[in-house]
Amino acid sequence: MIASRLARLAVPVSRAVVARPTAFMAVRSFTSPSAPLMQDLLKDLYIKELKGYKPTPDAKGADASSQVKEFKAPPAPQAPVIDAAADLAAWDAANVEIADAASEEVFEEAEEEVEEEEEAHH
């Protein structure tokens, strides 16, 4: 018994470390070695295309005139023809319509009904 106790006393540190489950933290890194390489590749390709770009020469002389229409001023508008004398004569000759007294009474009754409805709602 004493031997087993001594054996336990001699090994508790190593057993405690081995026997006790340790919390393991898994850490994932999101860096990839291809991202900077891809960035440099795109940058180099873009710079190569910029250096290889040759602008087209500007159009001169006949080229420019073939693409532009000549300006023509629109014709001046003509004044409308108004026969004011004939229009006034037609207006004078028109019959004047006078509202009947009965139609005025109906209009007044309708106004009164609307006013009563508004008072009832308030």
mmCIF file of N, CA and C in Angstrom:
data_model
loop_
_atom_site.group_PDB
_atom_site.id
_atom_site.type_symbol
_atom_site.label_atom_id
_atom_site.label_comp_id
_atom_site.label_asym_id
_atom_site.label_seq_id
_atom_site.Cartn_x
_atom_site.Cartn_y
_atom_site.Cartn_z
ATOM 1 N N MET A 1 0.792 -1.176 0.000
ATOM 2 C CA MET A 1 0.000 0.000 0.000
ATOM 3 C C MET A 1 0.840 1.248 0.000
ATOM 4 N N ILE A 2 1.823 1.185 0.814
ATOM 5 C CA ILE A 2 2.695 2.343 0.886
ATOM 6 C C ILE A 2 3.389 2.524 -0.440
ATOM 7 N N ALA A 3 3.722 1.479 -1.067
ATOM 8 C CA ALA A 3 4.383 1.571 -2.367
ATOM 9 C C ALA A 3 3.445 2.166 -3.404
ATOM 10 N N SER A 4 2.179 1.796 -3.345
ATOM 11 C CA SER A 4 1.236 2.349 -4.316
ATOM 12 C C SER A 4 0.991 3.828 -4.069
ATOM 13 N N ARG A 5 1.017 4.215 -2.756
ATOM 14 C CA ARG A 5 0.856 5.627 -2.442
ATOM 15 C C ARG A 5 2.071 6.413 -2.905
ATOM 16 N N LEU A 6 3.228 5.875 -2.752
ATOM 17 C CA LEU A 6 4.427 6.543 -3.221
ATOM 18 C C LEU A 6 4.424 6.644 -4.740
ATOM 19 N N ALA A 7 3.937 5.613 -5.344
ATOM 20 C CA ALA A 7 3.867 5.640 -6.797
ATOM 21 C C ALA A 7 2.878 6.713 -7.254
ATOM 22 N N ARG A 8 1.794 6.869 -6.513
ATOM 23 C CA ARG A 8 0.822 7.907 -6.849
ATOM 24 C C ARG A 8 1.385 9.302 -6.603
ATOM 25 N N LEU A 9 2.162 9.443 -5.541
ATOM 26 C CA LEU A 9 2.734 10.740 -5.246
ATOM 27 C C LEU A 9 3.805 11.116 -6.257
ATOM 28 N N ALA A 10 4.496 10.149 -6.799
ATOM 29 C CA ALA A 10 5.563 10.444 -7.735
ATOM 30 C C ALA A 10 5.023 10.840 -9.107
ATOM 31 N N VAL A 11 3.856 10.376 -9.460
ATOM 32 C CA VAL A 11 3.351 10.577 -10.813
ATOM 33 C C VAL A 11 2.141 11.512 -10.893
ATOM 34 N N PRO A 12 1.687 12.129 -9.825
ATOM 35 C CA PRO A 12 0.463 12.894 -9.989
ATOM 36 C C PRO A 12 0.588 14.058 -10.954
ATOM 37 N N VAL A 13 1.730 14.659 -11.073
ATOM 38 C CA VAL A 13 1.875 15.802 -11.980
ATOM 39 C C VAL A 13 1.711 15.337 -13.414
ATOM 40 N N SER A 14 2.354 14.287 -13.810
ATOM 41 C CA SER A 14 2.273 13.819 -15.184
ATOM 42 C C SER A 14 0.898 13.256 -15.486
ATOM 43 N N ARG A 15 0.288 12.569 -14.519
ATOM 44 C CA ARG A 15 -1.049 12.023 -14.736
ATOM 45 C C ARG A 15 -2.073 13.157 -14.812
ATOM 46 N N ALA A 16 -1.909 14.162 -13.992
ATOM 47 C CA ALA A 16 -2.854 15.274 -14.007
ATOM 48 C C ALA A 16 -2.839 15.962 -15.364
ATOM 49 N N VAL A 17 -1.677 16.074 -15.935
ATOM 50 C CA VAL A 17 -1.581 16.723 -17.237
ATOM 51 C C VAL A 17 -2.174 15.836 -18.309
ATOM 52 N N VAL A 18 -1.909 14.548 -18.237
ATOM 53 C CA VAL A 18 -2.397 13.624 -19.259
ATOM 54 C C VAL A 18 -3.863 13.304 -19.041
ATOM 55 N N ALA A 19 -4.275 13.112 -17.814
ATOM 56 C CA ALA A 19 -5.635 12.677 -17.537
ATOM 57 C C ALA A 19 -6.642 13.800 -17.711
ATOM 58 N N ARG A 20 -6.255 15.028 -17.427
ATOM 59 C CA ARG A 20 -7.193 16.142 -17.494
ATOM 60 C C ARG A 20 -7.369 16.558 -18.964
ATOM 61 N N PRO A 21 -8.603 16.604 -19.443
ATOM 62 C CA PRO A 21 -8.804 17.043 -20.827
ATOM 63 C C PRO A 21 -8.540 18.547 -20.927
ATOM 64 N N THR A 22 -7.771 18.908 -21.861
ATOM 65 C CA THR A 22 -7.455 20.322 -22.045
ATOM 66 C C THR A 22 -8.366 20.909 -23.106
ATOM 67 N N ALA A 23 -8.701 22.153 -22.949
ATOM 68 C CA ALA A 23 -9.530 22.838 -23.942
ATOM 69 C C ALA A 23 -8.642 23.184 -25.130
ATOM 70 N N PHE A 24 -9.043 22.699 -26.267
ATOM 71 C CA PHE A 24 -8.258 22.924 -27.473
ATOM 72 C C PHE A 24 -8.968 23.977 -28.312
ATOM 73 N N MET A 25 -8.270 25.046 -28.608
ATOM 74 C CA MET A 25 -8.854 26.094 -29.435
ATOM 75 C C MET A 25 -8.334 25.953 -30.847
ATOM 76 N N ALA A 26 -9.235 25.711 -31.726
ATOM 77 C CA ALA A 26 -8.852 25.620 -33.125
ATOM 78 C C ALA A 26 -8.962 27.011 -33.731
ATOM 79 N N VAL A 27 -7.905 27.485 -34.295
ATOM 80 C CA VAL A 27 -7.888 28.812 -34.906
ATOM 81 C C VAL A 27 -7.637 28.622 -36.384
ATOM 82 N N ARG A 28 -8.506 29.213 -37.172
ATOM 83 C CA ARG A 28 -8.365 29.102 -38.618
ATOM 84 C C ARG A 28 -7.942 30.451 -39.155
ATOM 85 N N SER A 29 -6.925 30.424 -39.941
ATOM 86 C CA SER A 29 -6.498 31.698 -40.515
ATOM 87 C C SER A 29 -7.113 31.833 -41.904
ATOM 88 N N PHE A 30 -7.440 33.029 -42.239
ATOM 89 C CA PHE A 30 -8.103 33.274 -43.513
ATOM 90 C C PHE A 30 -7.161 33.842 -44.560
ATOM 91 N N THR A 31 -5.917 33.801 -44.297
ATOM 92 C CA THR A 31 -4.968 34.290 -45.288
ATOM 93 C C THR A 31 -4.578 33.147 -46.192
ATOM 94 N N SER A 32 -4.481 33.457 -47.412
ATOM 95 C CA SER A 32 -4.040 32.437 -48.365
ATOM 96 C C SER A 32 -2.864 33.016 -49.135
ATOM 97 N N PRO A 33 -1.924 32.212 -49.453
ATOM 98 C CA PRO A 33 -0.742 32.737 -50.132
ATOM 99 C C PRO A 33 -1.030 33.166 -51.566
ATOM 100 N N SER A 34 -2.155 32.751 -52.127
ATOM 101 C CA SER A 34 -2.419 33.091 -53.523
ATOM 102 C C SER A 34 -3.026 34.485 -53.690
ATOM 103 N N ALA A 35 -3.582 35.071 -52.627
ATOM 104 C CA ALA A 35 -4.215 36.382 -52.768
ATOM 105 C C ALA A 35 -3.221 37.465 -53.184
ATOM 106 N N PRO A 36 -2.080 37.621 -52.543
ATOM 107 C CA PRO A 36 -1.138 38.648 -52.997
ATOM 108 C C PRO A 36 -0.593 38.355 -54.390
ATOM 109 N N LEU A 37 -0.398 37.082 -54.682
ATOM 110 C CA LEU A 37 0.100 36.751 -56.019
ATOM 111 C C LEU A 37 -0.930 37.123 -57.078
ATOM 112 N N MET A 38 -2.189 36.858 -56.807
ATOM 113 C CA MET A 38 -3.250 37.186 -57.758
ATOM 114 C C MET A 38 -3.339 38.696 -57.930
ATOM 115 N N GLN A 39 -3.179 39.429 -56.849
ATOM 116 C CA GLN A 39 -3.243 40.881 -56.916
ATOM 117 C C GLN A 39 -2.111 41.421 -57.788
ATOM 118 N N ASP A 40 -0.935 40.911 -57.619
ATOM 119 C CA ASP A 40 0.189 41.348 -58.432
ATOM 120 C C ASP A 40 -0.017 40.966 -59.885
ATOM 121 N N LEU A 41 -0.593 39.795 -60.135
ATOM 122 C CA LEU A 41 -0.834 39.354 -61.506
ATOM 123 C C LEU A 41 -1.810 40.299 -62.202
ATOM 124 N N LEU A 42 -2.896 40.637 -61.513
ATOM 125 C CA LEU A 42 -3.868 41.553 -62.108
ATOM 126 C C LEU A 42 -3.275 42.939 -62.316
ATOM 127 N N LYS A 43 -2.512 43.389 -61.350
ATOM 128 C CA LYS A 43 -1.882 44.701 -61.467
ATOM 129 C C LYS A 43 -0.925 44.735 -62.646
ATOM 130 N N ASP A 44 -0.112 43.699 -62.774
ATOM 131 C CA ASP A 44 0.843 43.636 -63.884
ATOM 132 C C ASP A 44 0.126 43.575 -65.226
ATOM 133 N N LEU A 45 -0.940 42.793 -65.307
ATOM 134 C CA LEU A 45 -1.700 42.692 -66.552
ATOM 135 C C LEU A 45 -2.318 44.041 -66.920
ATOM 136 N N TYR A 46 -2.857 44.754 -65.923
ATOM 137 C CA TYR A 46 -3.471 46.059 -66.164
ATOM 138 C C TYR A 46 -2.428 47.069 -66.648
ATOM 139 N N ILE A 47 -1.283 47.085 -66.008
ATOM 140 C CA ILE A 47 -0.220 48.020 -66.405
ATOM 141 C C ILE A 47 0.277 47.690 -67.805
ATOM 142 N N LYS A 48 0.370 46.419 -68.124
ATOM 143 C CA LYS A 48 0.813 46.004 -69.460
ATOM 144 C C LYS A 48 -0.164 46.508 -70.528
ATOM 145 N N GLU A 49 -1.473 46.375 -70.255
ATOM 146 C CA GLU A 49 -2.480 46.840 -71.213
ATOM 147 C C GLU A 49 -2.456 48.361 -71.337
ATOM 148 N N LEU A 50 -2.224 49.064 -70.239
ATOM 149 C CA LEU A 50 -2.149 50.530 -70.306
ATOM 150 C C LEU A 50 -0.952 50.989 -71.139
ATOM 151 N N LYS A 51 0.165 50.312 -70.965
ATOM 152 C CA LYS A 51 1.357 50.695 -71.728
ATOM 153 C C LYS A 51 1.186 50.380 -73.208
ATOM 154 N N GLY A 52 0.430 49.343 -73.534
ATOM 155 C CA GLY A 52 0.238 48.954 -74.926
ATOM 156 C C GLY A 52 -0.854 49.730 -75.637
ATOM 157 N N TYR A 53 -1.587 50.585 -74.939
ATOM 158 C CA TYR A 53 -2.687 51.334 -75.533
ATOM 159 C C TYR A 53 -2.166 52.450 -76.435
ATOM 160 N N LYS A 54 -2.668 52.489 -77.645
ATOM 161 C CA LYS A 54 -2.319 53.554 -78.590
ATOM 162 C C LYS A 54 -3.614 54.252 -78.991
ATOM 163 N N PRO A 55 -3.785 55.521 -78.644
ATOM 164 C CA PRO A 55 -5.024 56.222 -79.006
ATOM 165 C C PRO A 55 -5.096 56.437 -80.513
ATOM 166 N N THR A 56 -6.328 56.452 -81.022
ATOM 167 C CA THR A 56 -6.522 56.683 -82.452
ATOM 168 C C THR A 56 -6.323 58.162 -82.740
ATOM 169 N N PRO A 57 -5.815 58.503 -83.919
ATOM 170 C CA PRO A 57 -5.623 59.921 -84.247
ATOM 171 C C PRO A 57 -6.964 60.632 -84.407
ATOM 172 N N ASP A 58 -6.967 61.929 -84.119
ATOM 173 C CA ASP A 58 -8.192 62.721 -84.221
ATOM 174 C C ASP A 58 -8.610 62.855 -85.680
ATOM 175 N N ALA A 59 -9.935 62.945 -85.907
ATOM 176 C CA ALA A 59 -10.465 63.138 -87.256
ATOM 177 C C ALA A 59 -10.204 64.577 -87.686
ATOM 178 N N LYS A 60 -9.734 64.735 -88.906
ATOM 179 C CA LYS A 60 -9.437 66.079 -89.403
ATOM 180 C C LYS A 60 -10.021 66.260 -90.799
ATOM 181 N N GLY A 61 -10.350 67.482 -91.115
ATOM 182 C CA GLY A 61 -10.755 67.842 -92.472
ATOM 183 C C GLY A 61 -11.994 67.117 -92.941
ATOM 184 N N ALA A 62 -11.835 66.292 -93.975
ATOM 185 C CA ALA A 62 -12.959 65.636 -94.632
ATOM 186 C C ALA A 62 -13.651 64.644 -93.703
ATOM 187 N N ASP A 63 -12.906 64.012 -92.815
ATOM 188 C CA ASP A 63 -13.518 63.037 -91.914
ATOM 189 C C ASP A 63 -14.530 63.714 -90.995
ATOM 190 N N ALA A 64 -14.186 64.860 -90.466
ATOM 191 C CA ALA A 64 -15.075 65.548 -89.539
ATOM 192 C C ALA A 64 -16.292 66.119 -90.267
ATOM 193 N N SER A 65 -16.126 66.646 -91.443
ATOM 194 C CA SER A 65 -17.250 67.256 -92.152
ATOM 195 C C SER A 65 -18.242 66.208 -92.645
ATOM 196 N N SER A 66 -17.797 64.988 -92.844
ATOM 197 C CA SER A 66 -18.725 63.960 -93.303
ATOM 198 C C SER A 66 -19.635 63.474 -92.171
ATOM 199 N N GLN A 67 -19.255 63.737 -90.945
ATOM 200 C CA GLN A 67 -20.051 63.267 -89.814
ATOM 201 C C GLN A 67 -20.935 64.352 -89.214
ATOM 202 N N VAL A 68 -20.895 65.568 -89.762
ATOM 203 C CA VAL A 68 -21.667 66.676 -89.210
ATOM 204 C C VAL A 68 -22.588 67.220 -90.288
ATOM 205 N N LYS A 69 -23.857 67.406 -89.945
ATOM 206 C CA LYS A 69 -24.809 68.004 -90.890
ATOM 207 C C LYS A 69 -24.642 69.511 -90.885
ATOM 208 N N GLU A 70 -24.934 70.107 -92.008
ATOM 209 C CA GLU A 70 -24.893 71.562 -92.074
ATOM 210 C C GLU A 70 -26.151 72.120 -91.431
ATOM 211 N N PHE A 71 -26.001 73.247 -90.753
ATOM 212 C CA PHE A 71 -27.121 73.861 -90.061
ATOM 213 C C PHE A 71 -27.984 74.622 -91.046
ATOM 214 N N LYS A 72 -29.291 74.350 -90.967
ATOM 215 C CA LYS A 72 -30.265 75.092 -91.762
ATOM 216 C C LYS A 72 -31.261 75.679 -90.779
ATOM 217 N N ALA A 73 -31.439 76.992 -90.847
ATOM 218 C CA ALA A 73 -32.384 77.648 -89.944
ATOM 219 C C ALA A 73 -33.801 77.211 -90.290
ATOM 220 N N PRO A 74 -34.629 76.951 -89.295
ATOM 221 C CA PRO A 74 -36.010 76.555 -89.587
ATOM 222 C C PRO A 74 -36.778 77.744 -90.170
ATOM 223 N N PRO A 75 -37.812 77.436 -90.939
ATOM 224 C CA PRO A 75 -38.586 78.548 -91.519
ATOM 225 C C PRO A 75 -39.295 79.328 -90.417
ATOM 226 N N ALA A 76 -39.457 80.609 -90.664
ATOM 227 C CA ALA A 76 -40.108 81.470 -89.681
ATOM 228 C C ALA A 76 -41.584 81.087 -89.583
ATOM 229 N N PRO A 77 -42.125 81.062 -88.377
ATOM 230 C CA PRO A 77 -43.543 80.714 -88.242
ATOM 231 C C PRO A 77 -44.425 81.831 -88.793
ATOM 232 N N GLN A 78 -45.567 81.418 -89.321
ATOM 233 C CA GLN A 78 -46.500 82.397 -89.873
ATOM 234 C C GLN A 78 -47.525 82.757 -88.813
ATOM 235 N N ALA A 79 -47.944 83.997 -88.846
ATOM 236 C CA ALA A 79 -48.940 84.481 -87.894
ATOM 237 C C ALA A 79 -50.290 83.839 -88.213
ATOM 238 N N PRO A 80 -51.042 83.463 -87.186
ATOM 239 C CA PRO A 80 -52.353 82.869 -87.438
ATOM 240 C C PRO A 80 -53.318 83.907 -88.026
ATOM 241 N N VAL A 81 -54.229 83.417 -88.828
ATOM 242 C CA VAL A 81 -55.218 84.294 -89.454
ATOM 243 C C VAL A 81 -56.418 84.385 -88.521
ATOM 244 N N ILE A 82 -56.715 85.612 -88.085
ATOM 245 C CA ILE A 82 -57.830 85.816 -87.162
ATOM 246 C C ILE A 82 -58.828 86.756 -87.823
ATOM 247 N N ASP A 83 -60.064 86.294 -87.858
ATOM 248 C CA ASP A 83 -61.140 87.132 -88.397
ATOM 249 C C ASP A 83 -61.979 87.582 -87.202
ATOM 250 N N ALA A 84 -61.480 88.613 -86.511
ATOM 251 C CA ALA A 84 -62.109 89.061 -85.285
ATOM 252 C C ALA A 84 -63.504 89.625 -85.524
ATOM 253 N N ALA A 85 -63.716 90.296 -86.637
ATOM 254 C CA ALA A 85 -65.028 90.894 -86.913
ATOM 255 C C ALA A 85 -66.084 89.814 -87.036
ATOM 256 N N ALA A 86 -65.773 88.720 -87.731
ATOM 257 C CA ALA A 86 -66.748 87.642 -87.899
ATOM 258 C C ALA A 86 -67.019 86.957 -86.552
ATOM 259 N N ASP A 87 -65.996 86.783 -85.740
ATOM 260 C CA ASP A 87 -66.181 86.144 -84.439
ATOM 261 C C ASP A 87 -67.051 87.006 -83.525
ATOM 262 N N LEU A 88 -66.833 88.324 -83.529
ATOM 263 C CA LEU A 88 -67.662 89.215 -82.708
ATOM 264 C C LEU A 88 -69.105 89.239 -83.187
ATOM 265 N N ALA A 89 -69.310 89.213 -84.493
ATOM 266 C CA ALA A 89 -70.675 89.215 -85.035
ATOM 267 C C ALA A 89 -71.387 87.929 -84.635
ATOM 268 N N ALA A 90 -70.680 86.803 -84.652
ATOM 269 C CA ALA A 90 -71.294 85.531 -84.253
ATOM 270 C C ALA A 90 -71.622 85.549 -82.768
ATOM 271 N N TRP A 91 -70.775 86.147 -81.972
ATOM 272 C CA TRP A 91 -71.034 86.225 -80.529
ATOM 273 C C TRP A 91 -72.247 87.111 -80.230
ATOM 274 N N ASP A 92 -72.347 88.236 -80.951
ATOM 275 C CA ASP A 92 -73.502 89.122 -80.760
ATOM 276 C C ASP A 92 -74.792 88.444 -81.192
ATOM 277 N N ALA A 93 -74.735 87.627 -82.233
ATOM 278 C CA ALA A 93 -75.943 87.001 -82.764
ATOM 279 C C ALA A 93 -76.359 85.785 -81.938
ATOM 280 N N ALA A 94 -75.496 85.283 -81.076
ATOM 281 C CA ALA A 94 -75.823 84.089 -80.293
ATOM 282 C C ALA A 94 -76.938 84.388 -79.304
ATOM 283 N N ASN A 95 -77.807 83.376 -79.108
ATOM 284 C CA ASN A 95 -78.903 83.528 -78.158
ATOM 285 C C ASN A 95 -78.359 83.407 -76.730
ATOM 286 N N VAL A 96 -78.862 84.255 -75.863
ATOM 287 C CA VAL A 96 -78.462 84.231 -74.465
ATOM 288 C C VAL A 96 -79.405 83.290 -73.736
ATOM 289 N N GLU A 97 -78.836 82.337 -73.011
ATOM 290 C CA GLU A 97 -79.667 81.392 -72.274
ATOM 291 C C GLU A 97 -79.776 81.867 -70.825
ATOM 292 N N ILE A 98 -80.999 81.961 -70.365
ATOM 293 C CA ILE A 98 -81.241 82.396 -68.995
ATOM 294 C C ILE A 98 -81.743 81.189 -68.219
ATOM 295 N N ALA A 99 -81.218 81.025 -67.031
ATOM 296 C CA ALA A 99 -81.619 79.885 -66.212
ATOM 297 C C ALA A 99 -83.050 80.080 -65.734
ATOM 298 N N ASP A 100 -83.796 78.983 -65.694
ATOM 299 C CA ASP A 100 -85.173 79.040 -65.220
ATOM 300 C C ASP A 100 -85.184 79.241 -63.715
ATOM 301 N N ALA A 101 -86.278 79.774 -63.233
ATOM 302 C CA ALA A 101 -86.432 79.960 -61.796
ATOM 303 C C ALA A 101 -86.496 78.605 -61.101
ATOM 304 N N ALA A 102 -87.079 77.610 -61.780
ATOM 305 C CA ALA A 102 -87.200 76.272 -61.185
ATOM 306 C C ALA A 102 -85.819 75.653 -61.004
ATOM 307 N N SER A 103 -84.917 75.834 -61.960
ATOM 308 C CA SER A 103 -83.582 75.244 -61.848
ATOM 309 C C SER A 103 -82.783 75.928 -60.735
ATOM 310 N N GLU A 104 -83.064 77.225 -60.500
ATOM 311 C CA GLU A 104 -82.391 77.920 -59.410
ATOM 312 C C GLU A 104 -82.845 77.370 -58.062
ATOM 313 N N GLU A 105 -84.148 77.051 -57.942
ATOM 314 C CA GLU A 105 -84.663 76.490 -56.702
ATOM 315 C C GLU A 105 -84.029 75.125 -56.416
ATOM 316 N N VAL A 106 -83.885 74.314 -57.432
ATOM 317 C CA VAL A 106 -83.274 72.993 -57.263
ATOM 318 C C VAL A 106 -81.825 73.151 -56.814
ATOM 319 N N PHE A 107 -81.117 74.111 -57.377
ATOM 320 C CA PHE A 107 -79.723 74.356 -57.005
ATOM 321 C C PHE A 107 -79.616 74.792 -55.543
ATOM 322 N N GLU A 108 -80.519 75.678 -55.116
ATOM 323 C CA GLU A 108 -80.509 76.149 -53.743
ATOM 324 C C GLU A 108 -80.822 75.014 -52.770
ATOM 325 N N GLU A 109 -81.787 74.127 -53.138
ATOM 326 C CA GLU A 109 -82.118 72.989 -52.277
ATOM 327 C C GLU A 109 -80.910 72.056 -52.134
ATOM 328 N N ALA A 110 -80.193 71.854 -53.213
ATOM 329 C CA ALA A 110 -79.017 70.978 -53.171
ATOM 330 C C ALA A 110 -77.944 71.581 -52.267
ATOM 331 N N GLU A 111 -77.766 72.884 -52.325
ATOM 332 C CA GLU A 111 -76.792 73.551 -51.458
ATOM 333 C C GLU A 111 -77.167 73.395 -49.990
ATOM 334 N N GLU A 112 -78.463 73.539 -49.691
ATOM 335 C CA GLU A 112 -78.926 73.403 -48.314
ATOM 336 C C GLU A 112 -78.688 71.988 -47.794
ATOM 337 N N GLU A 113 -78.931 70.977 -48.636
ATOM 338 C CA GLU A 113 -78.710 69.594 -48.229
ATOM 339 C C GLU A 113 -77.230 69.341 -47.930
ATOM 340 N N VAL A 114 -76.350 69.907 -48.738
ATOM 341 C CA VAL A 114 -74.915 69.732 -48.518
ATOM 342 C C VAL A 114 -74.502 70.390 -47.214
ATOM 343 N N GLU A 115 -75.024 71.582 -46.945
ATOM 344 C CA GLU A 115 -74.694 72.275 -45.698
ATOM 345 C C GLU A 115 -75.190 71.496 -44.485
ATOM 346 N N GLU A 116 -76.401 70.906 -44.571
ATOM 347 C CA GLU A 116 -76.939 70.119 -43.468
ATOM 348 C C GLU A 116 -76.074 68.875 -43.220
ATOM 349 N N GLU A 117 -75.634 68.234 -44.275
ATOM 350 C CA GLU A 117 -74.781 67.048 -44.131
ATOM 351 C C GLU A 117 -73.440 67.411 -43.473
ATOM 352 N N GLU A 118 -72.888 68.547 -43.857
ATOM 353 C CA GLU A 118 -71.617 68.984 -43.266
ATOM 354 C C GLU A 118 -71.787 69.290 -41.780
ATOM 355 N N GLU A 119 -72.911 69.920 -41.406
ATOM 356 C CA GLU A 119 -73.167 70.225 -40.011
ATOM 357 C C GLU A 119 -73.359 68.939 -39.208
ATOM 358 N N ALA A 120 -73.992 67.946 -39.803
ATOM 359 C CA ALA A 120 -74.226 66.672 -39.110
ATOM 360 C C ALA A 120 -72.917 65.928 -38.872
ATOM 361 N N HIS A 121 -71.985 66.054 -39.765
ATOM 362 C CA HIS A 121 -70.685 65.372 -39.617
ATOM 363 C C HIS A 121 -69.810 66.052 -38.586
ATOM 364 N N HIS A 122 -69.982 67.346 -38.390
ATOM 365 C CA HIS A 122 -69.141 68.079 -37.427
ATOM 366 C C HIS A 122 -69.797 68.021 -36.114
#
